[in-house]
C-alpha cells in the first residue's frame, strides 16, 4: 500500500513539471525555467564570442588589385610615361579591421620632389594605410617615369573645310573666315608642346549646297606643321571648342543703268552707253542682289554729245571684284536741236502775299527738243513761273528762280536748257 501510495504521490505534479533524479535527490523543473536557462546561455555565448573577436590576436591577409599609383610633388614637370600605373597589393591585419577595409582606403604614391631636371627616374612606391593595416606584399616595389619641363605656348586657330558644294556663282570666302578666338593656349611637356603649330577646327559639310554664310561650333585638335594631330595625355588647352563664321559669297555682274531726270530723253532721241557696261561684285547673296548702279542724267544740262564720269560706290560688305572705281557714260543726241526764245508770259507764285514790283519780260531762254517741234514753238507756248516762296523774311532786291511751262503738244518733249532766275524787288507784306 505504501509503495502504491508513493507512486501515486509522484504523479500528482502539474503537466508542466518535470522530475529528475540527481543521486538520491529528485529535482522538479518547470518549462519556463528551461527557457530562461536557454536564453541566459545564448547571451553568455554571444558575449564570449564578441570578446574573443575583439581581442583576437590572429592576423589575416586581404588582397586588392589595380590600386592606382599617384604622382605627388611634380610641380613644374610633366610626366610623359609612368602615369596611370596601378599595383596589386596584399595587406594584413585583424579580421575585424580587414572586413571594413576598401580599395580606396589604400593610397599608393611616388614622390617627385627630388626631381630638378627633365629625364627618366625610378621611384620607390610608398603607401599610406589605415591604422591596424600593414603592407604584406605588392606586385611592384617601384615605378619608372619620364618627365619633362612644363611649357606653355599660344597657337593660332585654323579652320579646315571639306565636302561642300556650290551653285553657280557662289564660293566660300576662305580668306575671310573668322573665329571667336584668335589663339589657343597650350600647356604640357615641352618636347611635345614645341611641335604644336595650330589648333584646328575641322568642318564637314557632308556635300550640302552652300548658298548662305554659316556659323559653326566644334571641338579643336592640335596639329603639327604637317597637319598631323598631336596627342598627349598631359597636354591641356584653355578652350576645347571654337565658333567659326564661314562667309559664302555670291558673284554678280551689276549693269550700269541711266535714269533721265526729267524724262525728256528716250531711246528715240538719245543713245547712251556706259563703259564698263557692268561691274562684277561679290558679297553675301542678299547684299549683292540689292546692289544697283544708276547714273542720273540731267537733260537740261546736256546740250550736245558729251560724256560723264560716274563714281562706282558699293555698300559695306560688297566687294568690287574688278576694282573699277569709275565708269564713263557717253551721250549721243539724235534728232534734237536747240532754239533761243523770248518768254513774255510771266506768272508769279506768291503764297505769303508779299508786295513786289511787277516782273516784266521778256526772259530770254534756250530750249531744246525734237527738231520738228522746235520749228513750231513760239513764245505763246511758254509761260515763265516766278516763285516768291521764301523760308524767312525777305525784303529788298532778290534773285528768284524761274521755271517754265510748255503747252501741248510741246509739254514733255521740249525743255529749257540750264537754270534761270530774275531780279525782283520785295516790299513789306500787306
XYZ file of C-alpha atoms in Angstrom:
430
model
C 0.000 0.000 0.000
C 2.844 2.365 0.862
C 4.591 1.695 -2.468
C 1.442 2.400 -4.408
C 0.895 5.484 -2.377
C 4.401 6.647 -3.203
C 3.850 6.089 -6.890
C 0.616 7.936 -6.682
C 2.411 10.830 -4.970
C 4.942 11.084 -7.835
C 2.233 11.544 -10.425
C 0.387 14.292 -8.680
C 2.672 17.069 -10.174
C 1.429 19.568 -12.811
C 1.615 18.908 -16.516
C 4.475 21.493 -16.900
C 6.647 19.956 -14.182
C 9.485 17.542 -14.795
C 11.031 15.285 -12.201
C 14.703 14.405 -12.484
C 16.753 12.136 -10.239
C 20.102 13.505 -9.027
C 21.692 10.977 -6.795
C 19.228 10.322 -4.035
C 17.535 13.717 -4.758
C 14.585 14.340 -7.014
C 14.569 17.813 -8.725
C 11.422 19.223 -10.267
C 11.851 21.784 -13.177
C 9.217 23.812 -14.946
C 9.263 24.624 -18.737
C 9.665 28.347 -18.014
C 12.831 27.667 -16.116
C 14.195 25.747 -19.107
C 13.524 28.691 -21.500
C 15.148 31.200 -19.191
C 18.157 28.975 -18.822
C 18.483 28.699 -22.635
C 18.342 32.481 -23.116
C 20.937 33.022 -20.430
C 23.254 30.551 -22.101
C 22.802 32.253 -25.519
C 23.612 35.697 -24.151
C 26.642 34.406 -22.340
C 27.871 32.688 -25.508
C 27.444 35.920 -27.570
C 29.477 37.987 -25.151
C 32.156 35.343 -25.060
C 32.308 35.377 -28.899
C 32.369 39.185 -29.085
C 35.155 39.383 -26.552
C 37.146 36.778 -28.383
C 36.668 38.540 -31.733
C 37.589 41.944 -30.333
C 40.643 40.660 -28.593
C 41.612 38.234 -31.313
C 45.349 38.372 -31.900
C 45.231 36.302 -35.088
C 46.472 38.153 -38.248
C 44.751 37.717 -41.614
C 45.530 38.912 -45.151
C 43.391 40.593 -47.819
C 44.358 41.290 -51.465
C 43.356 44.290 -53.612
C 44.033 44.618 -57.346
C 44.587 47.686 -59.561
C 45.293 50.200 -56.825
C 46.165 53.482 -58.661
C 49.594 54.994 -58.087
C 49.525 58.758 -57.514
C 52.303 61.141 -58.540
C 52.898 63.901 -55.994
C 55.156 66.954 -55.858
C 55.622 67.036 -59.627
C 55.147 70.817 -59.924
C 56.901 72.292 -62.944
C 57.232 68.977 -64.737
C 55.007 66.879 -66.966
C 55.134 63.101 -66.820
C 55.440 61.616 -70.296
C 55.463 57.972 -69.212
C 54.780 56.189 -65.968
C 51.462 57.809 -65.184
C 48.295 55.808 -64.901
C 50.162 52.913 -63.259
C 48.317 50.535 -60.917
C 49.642 47.985 -58.436
C 48.231 44.840 -56.821
C 48.717 44.785 -53.046
C 48.164 42.372 -50.160
C 47.674 43.822 -46.696
C 47.483 42.189 -43.295
C 45.602 42.929 -40.111
C 42.996 41.682 -37.712
C 39.874 40.209 -39.186
C 37.580 42.907 -37.823
C 39.807 45.631 -39.358
C 40.164 43.978 -42.767
C 36.429 43.449 -43.026
C 35.946 47.230 -43.114
C 38.830 47.959 -45.493
C 38.122 49.182 -49.072
C 40.460 49.713 -52.020
C 40.109 53.485 -51.850
C 41.451 53.357 -48.279
C 44.813 52.248 -49.681
C 46.951 55.072 -51.068
C 49.957 54.198 -53.235
C 52.156 57.048 -54.475
C 55.557 58.194 -55.660
C 57.172 61.464 -54.564
C 58.830 63.565 -57.316
C 60.047 66.347 -55.013
C 63.667 65.367 -55.686
C 63.383 65.978 -59.462
C 65.247 69.080 -60.635
C 65.613 68.407 -64.369
C 63.875 66.570 -67.171
C 64.805 62.920 -67.561
C 63.980 59.332 -66.600
C 63.677 58.468 -62.904
C 62.863 55.443 -60.761
C 60.910 55.997 -57.566
C 60.123 53.628 -54.699
C 56.449 53.045 -54.114
C 55.150 54.490 -50.864
C 51.920 53.668 -49.088
C 49.512 55.285 -46.689
C 47.388 52.653 -44.898
C 44.712 52.872 -42.199
C 45.601 52.133 -38.591
C 45.933 48.443 -37.906
C 46.775 47.608 -41.537
C 50.252 46.797 -42.808
C 51.576 46.005 -46.273
C 52.258 42.322 -46.749
C 53.368 42.404 -50.360
C 52.828 44.234 -53.674
C 53.187 43.400 -57.341
C 55.809 46.140 -57.730
C 58.161 47.994 -55.415
C 58.990 50.912 -57.730
C 57.778 52.932 -60.730
C 59.879 54.396 -63.557
C 58.757 57.715 -65.013
C 59.995 60.017 -67.749
C 59.306 63.680 -67.029
C 59.776 66.874 -68.994
C 59.651 70.590 -68.312
C 56.175 72.097 -68.480
C 55.833 74.615 -71.312
C 53.063 76.985 -72.406
C 52.566 78.398 -75.909
C 49.784 80.188 -77.777
C 48.998 78.799 -81.232
C 46.704 80.227 -83.932
C 43.288 78.818 -84.747
C 42.848 77.398 -88.242
C 39.712 76.137 -89.968
C 39.601 73.225 -92.399
C 36.546 72.721 -94.628
C 35.602 69.653 -96.611
C 32.741 68.055 -98.551
C 30.862 71.192 -99.624
C 29.168 72.171 -102.903
C 28.057 75.415 -104.555
C 25.538 76.674 -107.023
C 26.994 78.550 -109.989
C 28.348 81.931 -108.977
C 28.985 81.120 -105.319
C 32.141 80.485 -103.318
C 33.371 80.291 -99.730
C 35.334 83.325 -98.598
C 38.199 81.273 -97.201
C 40.323 84.374 -96.607
C 37.504 85.986 -94.629
C 36.716 83.136 -92.216
C 36.680 84.425 -88.641
C 36.678 82.660 -85.270
C 35.577 83.784 -81.821
C 39.150 83.358 -80.560
C 42.360 84.008 -82.452
C 44.649 81.824 -80.358
C 44.606 78.802 -78.058
C 46.872 78.443 -75.013
C 48.545 75.018 -74.905
C 50.285 73.727 -71.767
C 52.171 70.462 -71.385
C 55.513 68.699 -71.810
C 57.979 70.997 -73.540
C 59.101 68.360 -76.039
C 55.509 67.846 -77.172
C 54.214 71.402 -76.931
C 57.076 72.627 -79.136
C 55.700 70.562 -82.044
C 52.222 72.110 -81.938
C 51.683 74.574 -84.795
C 47.945 75.278 -84.647
C 44.588 74.473 -83.129
C 42.491 73.066 -85.973
C 38.710 73.175 -86.318
C 37.544 70.641 -88.901
C 34.140 71.206 -90.531
C 32.464 68.569 -92.700
C 29.512 69.964 -94.680
C 28.532 66.492 -95.891
C 28.174 67.685 -99.505
C 25.402 70.176 -98.744
C 24.851 73.028 -101.241
C 26.179 76.309 -99.866
C 24.213 79.482 -100.648
C 24.421 81.396 -97.370
C 27.048 82.075 -94.747
C 27.335 79.574 -91.901
C 28.212 79.756 -88.197
C 29.687 76.515 -86.840
C 30.837 75.483 -83.359
C 33.005 72.426 -82.814
C 35.908 70.869 -80.964
C 39.518 71.598 -81.861
C 42.511 69.317 -82.287
C 46.178 70.241 -82.045
C 48.303 69.675 -85.160
C 51.971 69.946 -86.099
C 53.416 71.683 -89.151
C 52.455 68.724 -91.377
C 48.840 68.817 -90.214
C 49.213 65.613 -88.190
C 47.317 65.536 -84.917
C 49.417 65.930 -81.771
C 48.078 63.884 -78.866
C 49.405 63.535 -75.346
C 47.612 62.812 -72.096
C 49.432 65.674 -70.394
C 48.618 68.427 -72.888
C 45.944 70.881 -71.758
C 44.268 73.740 -73.634
C 42.446 76.741 -72.213
C 39.464 76.047 -74.500
C 38.089 72.983 -76.230
C 35.530 74.491 -78.655
C 35.753 77.236 -81.267
C 32.988 79.056 -83.142
C 33.730 79.931 -86.780
C 31.877 82.202 -89.190
C 32.211 80.910 -92.743
C 31.127 83.511 -95.319
C 29.541 82.265 -98.522
C 29.818 84.817 -101.320
C 27.780 85.328 -104.449
C 29.212 86.835 -107.628
C 27.076 89.127 -109.796
C 27.670 91.351 -112.808
C 25.718 94.505 -111.967
C 24.664 96.561 -115.036
C 25.150 100.327 -115.082
C 21.820 101.934 -115.924
C 20.979 105.547 -116.820
C 17.997 107.408 -115.411
C 16.703 110.605 -117.082
C 15.869 113.264 -114.524
C 13.014 114.901 -116.425
C 12.077 112.168 -118.819
C 12.794 114.129 -121.971
C 15.314 111.652 -123.296
C 14.365 108.255 -124.615
C 15.713 105.592 -126.914
C 14.486 107.524 -129.957
C 16.312 110.790 -129.357
C 19.448 109.770 -127.482
C 21.972 106.941 -127.409
C 23.577 106.280 -124.041
C 26.420 103.860 -123.334
C 28.321 103.046 -120.146
C 31.893 101.785 -120.095
C 32.195 99.328 -118.487
C 28.627 98.230 -119.009
C 28.710 96.041 -115.891
C 30.696 95.846 -112.670
C 31.447 92.472 -111.100
C 30.763 92.400 -107.369
C 30.976 89.814 -104.602
C 29.367 89.546 -101.190
C 26.576 87.994 -99.177
C 23.756 86.942 -101.501
C 21.149 89.349 -100.077
C 23.526 92.302 -100.171
C 24.710 91.546 -103.701
C 21.174 91.147 -105.032
C 20.259 94.593 -103.669
C 23.092 96.439 -105.465
C 22.143 98.892 -108.215
C 24.467 101.164 -110.222
C 22.441 104.028 -111.644
C 23.542 107.302 -113.227
C 21.077 110.185 -113.307
C 21.347 112.252 -116.478
C 20.154 115.859 -116.339
C 18.765 116.656 -119.767
C 18.700 120.377 -119.102
C 22.457 120.362 -118.642
C 23.151 118.259 -121.705
C 23.280 120.494 -124.752
C 25.405 118.344 -127.056
C 27.036 114.968 -127.443
C 29.102 114.508 -124.298
C 30.287 112.080 -121.659
C 30.135 111.954 -117.869
C 32.286 110.200 -115.299
C 30.359 108.162 -112.769
C 31.841 107.058 -109.439
C 31.297 103.402 -108.531
C 30.094 103.211 -104.933
C 29.169 99.941 -103.228
C 27.626 99.252 -99.809
C 29.650 97.812 -96.948
C 30.209 94.081 -97.274
C 30.109 94.123 -101.088
C 33.442 93.960 -102.881
C 34.282 95.445 -106.255
C 35.968 92.390 -107.758
C 37.414 94.232 -110.760
C 38.424 97.245 -108.630
C 36.621 99.547 -111.073
C 36.346 102.950 -109.413
C 34.627 104.912 -112.197
C 32.555 104.391 -115.317
C 32.183 106.681 -118.344
C 28.634 107.404 -119.534
C 28.574 108.606 -123.156
C 25.581 110.544 -124.503
C 24.817 110.989 -128.201
C 21.853 113.186 -129.140
C 19.738 112.201 -132.153
C 17.186 114.492 -133.874
C 17.493 117.096 -131.128
C 18.214 120.779 -131.745
C 18.408 123.992 -129.741
C 16.460 127.229 -130.116
C 16.564 130.623 -128.397
C 13.246 132.131 -127.436
C 11.961 135.131 -125.503
C 9.250 134.480 -122.921
C 6.704 137.242 -122.263
C 4.057 135.275 -120.390
C 5.130 135.601 -116.733
C 3.231 134.144 -113.777
C 4.129 134.878 -110.151
C 3.554 132.421 -107.295
C 3.145 134.459 -104.097
C 1.865 132.226 -101.237
C 2.820 134.712 -98.471
C 1.186 137.741 -100.065
C 4.367 139.736 -100.401
C 4.417 143.083 -102.106
C 6.772 143.281 -105.016
C 7.427 145.266 -108.099
C 5.877 143.662 -111.188
C 8.149 141.386 -113.125
C 8.361 142.374 -116.741
C 9.764 140.452 -119.637
C 10.973 139.209 -121.759
C 13.014 136.392 -120.204
C 15.367 135.021 -122.803
C 15.950 131.282 -122.634
C 17.379 128.478 -124.683
C 15.176 125.466 -125.332
C 15.903 122.039 -126.710
C 13.840 119.245 -128.112
C 12.751 117.473 -131.218
C 13.885 119.485 -134.221
C 10.472 119.378 -135.879
C 8.649 120.537 -132.737
C 11.112 123.332 -132.120
C 10.341 124.711 -135.567
C 6.731 125.187 -134.464
C 7.475 126.568 -130.994
C 6.694 130.271 -130.379
C 6.637 132.478 -127.227
C 2.907 131.978 -126.805
C 3.538 128.319 -125.990
C 5.798 129.122 -122.999
C 4.988 130.549 -119.547
C 7.638 131.607 -117.030
C 6.776 130.948 -113.363
C 8.466 133.195 -110.771
C 8.279 131.644 -107.284
C 8.192 134.029 -104.324
C 8.112 131.243 -101.730
C 10.771 132.061 -99.135
C 11.681 130.313 -95.929
C 12.083 133.550 -93.948
C 11.526 137.273 -94.072
C 12.800 138.844 -97.284
C 12.995 142.447 -98.404
C 14.856 144.358 -100.991
C 16.032 143.072 -104.331
C 16.498 139.321 -104.516
C 17.175 136.803 -107.259
C 14.224 134.490 -107.654
C 14.319 131.167 -109.550
C 12.190 130.780 -112.638
C 10.664 127.618 -114.094
C 8.916 127.193 -117.426
C 5.725 125.538 -118.546
C 5.277 124.407 -122.145
C 1.795 123.934 -123.511
C 0.691 120.977 -125.624
C 1.974 119.467 -127.854
C 5.372 120.652 -126.558
C 4.940 119.580 -122.923
C 7.326 116.747 -122.024
C 9.111 116.976 -125.367
C 10.662 120.438 -125.270
C 12.568 121.848 -122.277
C 14.720 124.769 -121.259
C 18.472 124.333 -121.121
C 20.133 125.435 -117.909
C 18.673 127.290 -114.931
C 17.243 130.801 -114.834
C 16.408 133.482 -112.311
C 15.133 137.068 -112.325
C 15.687 140.047 -110.049
C 12.611 141.005 -108.011
C 12.248 143.909 -105.584
C 10.336 142.746 -102.493
C 8.468 145.203 -100.291
C 6.549 144.825 -96.976
C 3.698 142.355 -96.645
C 0.146 143.578 -96.980
